[in-house]
XYZ file of N, CA, C and O in Angstrom:
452
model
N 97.674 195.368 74.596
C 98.413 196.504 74.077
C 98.609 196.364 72.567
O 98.151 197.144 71.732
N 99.354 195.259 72.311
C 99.102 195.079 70.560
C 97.880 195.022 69.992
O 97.841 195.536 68.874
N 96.666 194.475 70.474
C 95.681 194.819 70.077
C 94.868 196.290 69.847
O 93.989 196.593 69.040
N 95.445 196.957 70.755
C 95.287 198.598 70.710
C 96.269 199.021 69.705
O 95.770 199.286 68.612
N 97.113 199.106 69.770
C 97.569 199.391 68.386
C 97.134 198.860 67.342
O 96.539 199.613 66.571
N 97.272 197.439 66.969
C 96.652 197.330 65.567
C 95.065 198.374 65.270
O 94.859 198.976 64.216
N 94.015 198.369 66.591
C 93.248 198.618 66.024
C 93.440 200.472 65.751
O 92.502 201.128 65.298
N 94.492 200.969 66.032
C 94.787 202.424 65.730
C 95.762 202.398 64.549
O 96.345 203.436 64.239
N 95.960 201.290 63.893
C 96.451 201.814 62.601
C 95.533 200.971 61.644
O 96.043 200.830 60.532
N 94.442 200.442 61.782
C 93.621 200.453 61.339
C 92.545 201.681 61.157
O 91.714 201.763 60.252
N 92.718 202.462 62.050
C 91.856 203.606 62.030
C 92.364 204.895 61.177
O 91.694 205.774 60.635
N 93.663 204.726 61.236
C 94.523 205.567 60.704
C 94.721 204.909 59.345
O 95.032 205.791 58.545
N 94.673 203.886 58.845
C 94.863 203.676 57.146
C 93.211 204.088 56.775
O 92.985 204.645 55.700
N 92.340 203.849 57.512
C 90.739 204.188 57.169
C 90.347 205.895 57.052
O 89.503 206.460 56.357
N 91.389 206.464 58.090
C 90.914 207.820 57.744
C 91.909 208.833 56.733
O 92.023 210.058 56.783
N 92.656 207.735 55.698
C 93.408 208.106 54.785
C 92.753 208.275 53.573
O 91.571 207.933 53.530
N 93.444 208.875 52.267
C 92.511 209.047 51.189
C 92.166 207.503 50.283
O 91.498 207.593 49.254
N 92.581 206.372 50.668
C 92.293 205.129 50.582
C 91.178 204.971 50.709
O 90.618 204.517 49.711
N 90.362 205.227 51.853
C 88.891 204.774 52.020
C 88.007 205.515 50.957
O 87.260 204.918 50.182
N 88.182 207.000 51.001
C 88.110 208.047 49.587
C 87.594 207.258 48.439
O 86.532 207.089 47.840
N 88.903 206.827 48.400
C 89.489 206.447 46.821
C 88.733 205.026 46.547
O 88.531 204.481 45.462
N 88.461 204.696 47.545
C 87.801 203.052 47.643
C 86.228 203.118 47.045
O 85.629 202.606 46.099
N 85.811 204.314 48.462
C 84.396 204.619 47.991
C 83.920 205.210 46.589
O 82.902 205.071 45.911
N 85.085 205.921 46.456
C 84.660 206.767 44.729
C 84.700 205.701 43.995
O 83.795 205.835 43.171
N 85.367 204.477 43.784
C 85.697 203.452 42.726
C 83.987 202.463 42.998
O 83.240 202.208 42.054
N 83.743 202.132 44.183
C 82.472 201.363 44.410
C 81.448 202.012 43.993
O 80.487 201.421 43.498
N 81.502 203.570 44.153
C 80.017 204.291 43.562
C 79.781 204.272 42.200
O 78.722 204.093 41.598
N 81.588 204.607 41.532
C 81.362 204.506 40.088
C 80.891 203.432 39.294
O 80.123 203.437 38.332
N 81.577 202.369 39.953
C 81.475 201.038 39.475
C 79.661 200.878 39.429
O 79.060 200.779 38.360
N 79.106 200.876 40.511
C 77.906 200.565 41.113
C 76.948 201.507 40.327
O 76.011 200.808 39.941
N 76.794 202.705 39.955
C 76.545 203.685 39.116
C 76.332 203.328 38.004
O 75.216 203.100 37.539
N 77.629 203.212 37.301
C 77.614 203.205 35.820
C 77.796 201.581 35.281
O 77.999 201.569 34.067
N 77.780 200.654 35.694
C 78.181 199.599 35.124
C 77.079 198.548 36.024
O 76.155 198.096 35.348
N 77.124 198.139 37.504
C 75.869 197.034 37.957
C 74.701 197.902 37.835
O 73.953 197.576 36.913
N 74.354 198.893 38.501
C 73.051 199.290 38.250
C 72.329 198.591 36.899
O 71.611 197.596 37.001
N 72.611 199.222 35.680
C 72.121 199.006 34.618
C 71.710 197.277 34.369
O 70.735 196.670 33.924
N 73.083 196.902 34.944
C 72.615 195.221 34.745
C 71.834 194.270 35.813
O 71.326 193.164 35.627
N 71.917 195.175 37.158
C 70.703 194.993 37.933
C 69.237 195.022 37.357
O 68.167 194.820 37.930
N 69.360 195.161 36.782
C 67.196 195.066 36.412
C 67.046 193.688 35.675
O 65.971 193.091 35.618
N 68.136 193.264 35.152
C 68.311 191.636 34.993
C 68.408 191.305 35.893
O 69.142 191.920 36.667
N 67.596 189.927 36.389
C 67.335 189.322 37.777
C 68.692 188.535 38.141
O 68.989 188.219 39.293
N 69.410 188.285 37.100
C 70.180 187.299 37.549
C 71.815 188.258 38.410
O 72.692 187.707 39.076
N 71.723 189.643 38.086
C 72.770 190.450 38.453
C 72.173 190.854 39.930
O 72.996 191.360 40.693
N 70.793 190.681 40.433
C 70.654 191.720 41.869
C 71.371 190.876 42.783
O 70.754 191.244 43.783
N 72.018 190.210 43.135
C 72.771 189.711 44.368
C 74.291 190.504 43.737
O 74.708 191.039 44.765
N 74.971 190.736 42.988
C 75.773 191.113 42.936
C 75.588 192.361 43.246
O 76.377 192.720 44.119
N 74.477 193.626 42.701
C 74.296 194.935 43.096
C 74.525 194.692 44.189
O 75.660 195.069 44.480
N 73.632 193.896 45.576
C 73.569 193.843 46.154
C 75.119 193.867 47.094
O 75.282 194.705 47.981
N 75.875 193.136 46.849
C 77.152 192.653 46.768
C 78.192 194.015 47.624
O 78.628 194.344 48.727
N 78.150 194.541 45.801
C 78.505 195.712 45.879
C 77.742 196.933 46.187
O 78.237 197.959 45.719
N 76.567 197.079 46.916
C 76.085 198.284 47.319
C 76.445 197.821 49.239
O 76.692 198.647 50.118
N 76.390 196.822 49.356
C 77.261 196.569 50.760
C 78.360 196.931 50.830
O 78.515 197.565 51.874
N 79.386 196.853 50.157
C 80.616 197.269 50.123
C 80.860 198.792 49.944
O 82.000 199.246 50.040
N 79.610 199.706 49.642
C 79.655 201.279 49.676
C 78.986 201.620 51.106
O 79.440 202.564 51.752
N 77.752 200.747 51.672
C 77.718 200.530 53.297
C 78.619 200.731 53.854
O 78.615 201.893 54.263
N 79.770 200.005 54.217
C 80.561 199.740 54.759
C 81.820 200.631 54.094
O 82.697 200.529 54.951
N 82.291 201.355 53.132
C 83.123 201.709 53.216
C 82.249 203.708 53.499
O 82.940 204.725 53.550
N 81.423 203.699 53.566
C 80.502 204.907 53.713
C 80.530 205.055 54.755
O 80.617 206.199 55.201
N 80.468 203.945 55.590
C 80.223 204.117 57.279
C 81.569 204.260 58.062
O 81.545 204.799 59.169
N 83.008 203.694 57.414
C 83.903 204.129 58.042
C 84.508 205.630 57.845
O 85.176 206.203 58.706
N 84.262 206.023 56.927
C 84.656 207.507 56.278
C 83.989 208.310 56.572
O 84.335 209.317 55.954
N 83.213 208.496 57.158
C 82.309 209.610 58.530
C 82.818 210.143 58.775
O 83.988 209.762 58.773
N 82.527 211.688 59.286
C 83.203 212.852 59.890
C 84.016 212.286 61.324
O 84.297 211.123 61.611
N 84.175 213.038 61.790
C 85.222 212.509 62.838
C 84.889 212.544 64.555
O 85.598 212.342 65.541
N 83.203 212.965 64.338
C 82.132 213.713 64.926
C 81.753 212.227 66.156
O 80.761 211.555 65.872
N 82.115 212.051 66.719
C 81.446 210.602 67.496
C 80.480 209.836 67.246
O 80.384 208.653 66.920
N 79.411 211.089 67.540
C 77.847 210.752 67.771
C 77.552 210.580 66.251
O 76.723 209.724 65.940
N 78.014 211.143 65.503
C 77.492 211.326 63.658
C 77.664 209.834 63.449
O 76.810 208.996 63.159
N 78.966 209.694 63.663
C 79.852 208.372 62.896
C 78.476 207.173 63.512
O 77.732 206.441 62.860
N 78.594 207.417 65.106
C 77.931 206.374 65.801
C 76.803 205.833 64.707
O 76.817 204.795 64.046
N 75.769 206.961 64.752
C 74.712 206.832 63.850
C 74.747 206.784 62.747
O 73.665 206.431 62.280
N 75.768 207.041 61.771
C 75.500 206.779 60.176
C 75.715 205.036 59.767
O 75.181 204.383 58.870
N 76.952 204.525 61.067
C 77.366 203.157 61.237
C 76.012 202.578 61.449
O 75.498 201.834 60.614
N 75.453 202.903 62.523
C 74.021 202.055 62.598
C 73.107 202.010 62.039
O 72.273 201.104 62.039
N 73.108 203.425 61.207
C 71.700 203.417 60.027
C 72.513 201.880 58.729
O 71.962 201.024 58.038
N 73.918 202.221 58.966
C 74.663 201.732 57.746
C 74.498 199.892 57.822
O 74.457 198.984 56.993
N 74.424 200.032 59.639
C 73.965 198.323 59.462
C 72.677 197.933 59.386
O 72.291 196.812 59.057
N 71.838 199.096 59.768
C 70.044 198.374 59.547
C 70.046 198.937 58.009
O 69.026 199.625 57.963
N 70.371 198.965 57.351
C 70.513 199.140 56.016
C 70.816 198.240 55.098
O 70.314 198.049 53.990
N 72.318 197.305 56.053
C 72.644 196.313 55.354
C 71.830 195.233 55.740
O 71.854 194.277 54.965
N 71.293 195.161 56.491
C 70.036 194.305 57.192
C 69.263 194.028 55.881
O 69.517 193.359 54.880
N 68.279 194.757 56.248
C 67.063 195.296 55.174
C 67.683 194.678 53.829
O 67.225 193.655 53.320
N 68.649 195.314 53.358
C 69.026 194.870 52.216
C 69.144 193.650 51.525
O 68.872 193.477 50.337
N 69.745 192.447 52.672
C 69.524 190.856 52.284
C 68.629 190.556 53.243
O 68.770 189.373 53.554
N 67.681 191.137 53.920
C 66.281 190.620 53.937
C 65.517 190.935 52.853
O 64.679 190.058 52.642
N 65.486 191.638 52.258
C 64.628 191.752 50.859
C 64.990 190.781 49.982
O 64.236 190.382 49.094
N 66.158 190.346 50.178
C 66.344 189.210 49.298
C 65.691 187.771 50.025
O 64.704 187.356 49.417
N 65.934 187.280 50.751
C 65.488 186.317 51.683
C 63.707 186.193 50.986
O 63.147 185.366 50.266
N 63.184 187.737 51.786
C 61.572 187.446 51.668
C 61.569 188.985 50.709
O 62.199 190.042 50.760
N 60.610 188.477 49.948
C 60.523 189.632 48.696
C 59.718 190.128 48.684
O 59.420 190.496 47.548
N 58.919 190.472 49.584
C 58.072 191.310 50.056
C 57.981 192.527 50.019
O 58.625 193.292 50.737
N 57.053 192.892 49.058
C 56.811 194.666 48.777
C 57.362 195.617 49.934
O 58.217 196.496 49.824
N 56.680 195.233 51.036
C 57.196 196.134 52.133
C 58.817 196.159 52.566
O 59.399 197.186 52.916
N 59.430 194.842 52.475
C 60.899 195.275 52.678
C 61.744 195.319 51.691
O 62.968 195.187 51.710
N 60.776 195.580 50.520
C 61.867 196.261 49.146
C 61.418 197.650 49.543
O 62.476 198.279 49.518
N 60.532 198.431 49.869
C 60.155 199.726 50.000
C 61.181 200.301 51.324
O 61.750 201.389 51.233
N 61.329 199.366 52.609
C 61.933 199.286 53.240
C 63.626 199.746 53.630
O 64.099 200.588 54.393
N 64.132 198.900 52.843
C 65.028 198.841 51.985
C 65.801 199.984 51.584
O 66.784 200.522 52.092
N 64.973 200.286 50.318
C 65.280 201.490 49.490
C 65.420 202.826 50.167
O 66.229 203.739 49.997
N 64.134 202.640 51.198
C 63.956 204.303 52.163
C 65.409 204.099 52.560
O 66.277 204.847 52.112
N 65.752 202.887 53.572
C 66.763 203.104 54.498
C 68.446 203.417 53.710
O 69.487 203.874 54.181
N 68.069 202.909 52.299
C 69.758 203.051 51.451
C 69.424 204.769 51.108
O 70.417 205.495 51.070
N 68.467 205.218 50.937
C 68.092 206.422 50.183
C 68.630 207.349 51.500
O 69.372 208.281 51.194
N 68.313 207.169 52.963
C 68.572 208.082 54.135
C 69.954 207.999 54.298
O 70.604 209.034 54.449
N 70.537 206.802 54.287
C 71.826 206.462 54.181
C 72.657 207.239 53.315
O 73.348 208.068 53.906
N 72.750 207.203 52.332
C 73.161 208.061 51.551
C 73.084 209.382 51.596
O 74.130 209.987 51.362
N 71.926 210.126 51.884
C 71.595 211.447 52.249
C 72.811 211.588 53.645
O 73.453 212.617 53.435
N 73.200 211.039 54.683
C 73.616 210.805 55.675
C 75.350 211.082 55.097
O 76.035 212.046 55.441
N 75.798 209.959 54.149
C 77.009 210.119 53.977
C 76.954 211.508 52.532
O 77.968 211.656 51.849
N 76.117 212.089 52.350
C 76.476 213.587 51.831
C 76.343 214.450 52.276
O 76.703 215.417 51.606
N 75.706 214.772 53.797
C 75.772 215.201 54.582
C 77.235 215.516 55.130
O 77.901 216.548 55.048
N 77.451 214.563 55.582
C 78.939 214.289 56.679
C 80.114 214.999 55.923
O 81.102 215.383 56.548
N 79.991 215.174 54.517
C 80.941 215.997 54.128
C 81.398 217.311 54.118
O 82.459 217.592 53.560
């Protein structure tokens, strides 16, 4: 029973303008400030870092839709997959990989709005 509750006011601080406010600060950040210093090799684990942390706050802020949420969560984890497998093995194909699946992802959470 306490476990059911905690996890319903967890759901309820997530579908507040917090998660919003979370995601707008990670895009900006990620946007205007790592991007740019991503193409220096020594910054892509941090992009990386922080483009997980827009995964994950992208995938809880989903419409309220079941089946949507279900699937943007799961594109949102074979996404985060892909993402530090490209790091692991650097292989053309799962940087191309990769990119498709953050690029659908995204299309996904501008959708849902």
């Amino acid at each position: 029973m306490r476990r059911r509750r905690i996890f319903i006011e967890i759901n309820r601080l997530w579908a507040t303008d917090v998660t919003l406010i979370s995601l707008l600060v990670f895009l900006l950040f990620y946007i205007f400030f790592l991007y740019p210093l991503g193409q220096v090799g020594s910054f892509r684990p941090l992009t990386s870092v922080f483009f997980s942390f827009i995964l994950i706050t992208g995938a809880v802020t989903v419409s309220r839709h079941r089946v949507f949420k279900t699937l943007v969560f799961s594109w949102g984890l074979l996404t985060f997959v892909f993402l530090w497998v490209k790091h692991l093995f650097p292989h053309q194909i799962f940087i191309i990989v990769a990119d498709c699946l953050a690029l659908f992802f995204l299309i996904l959470l501008a959708s849902s709005s």
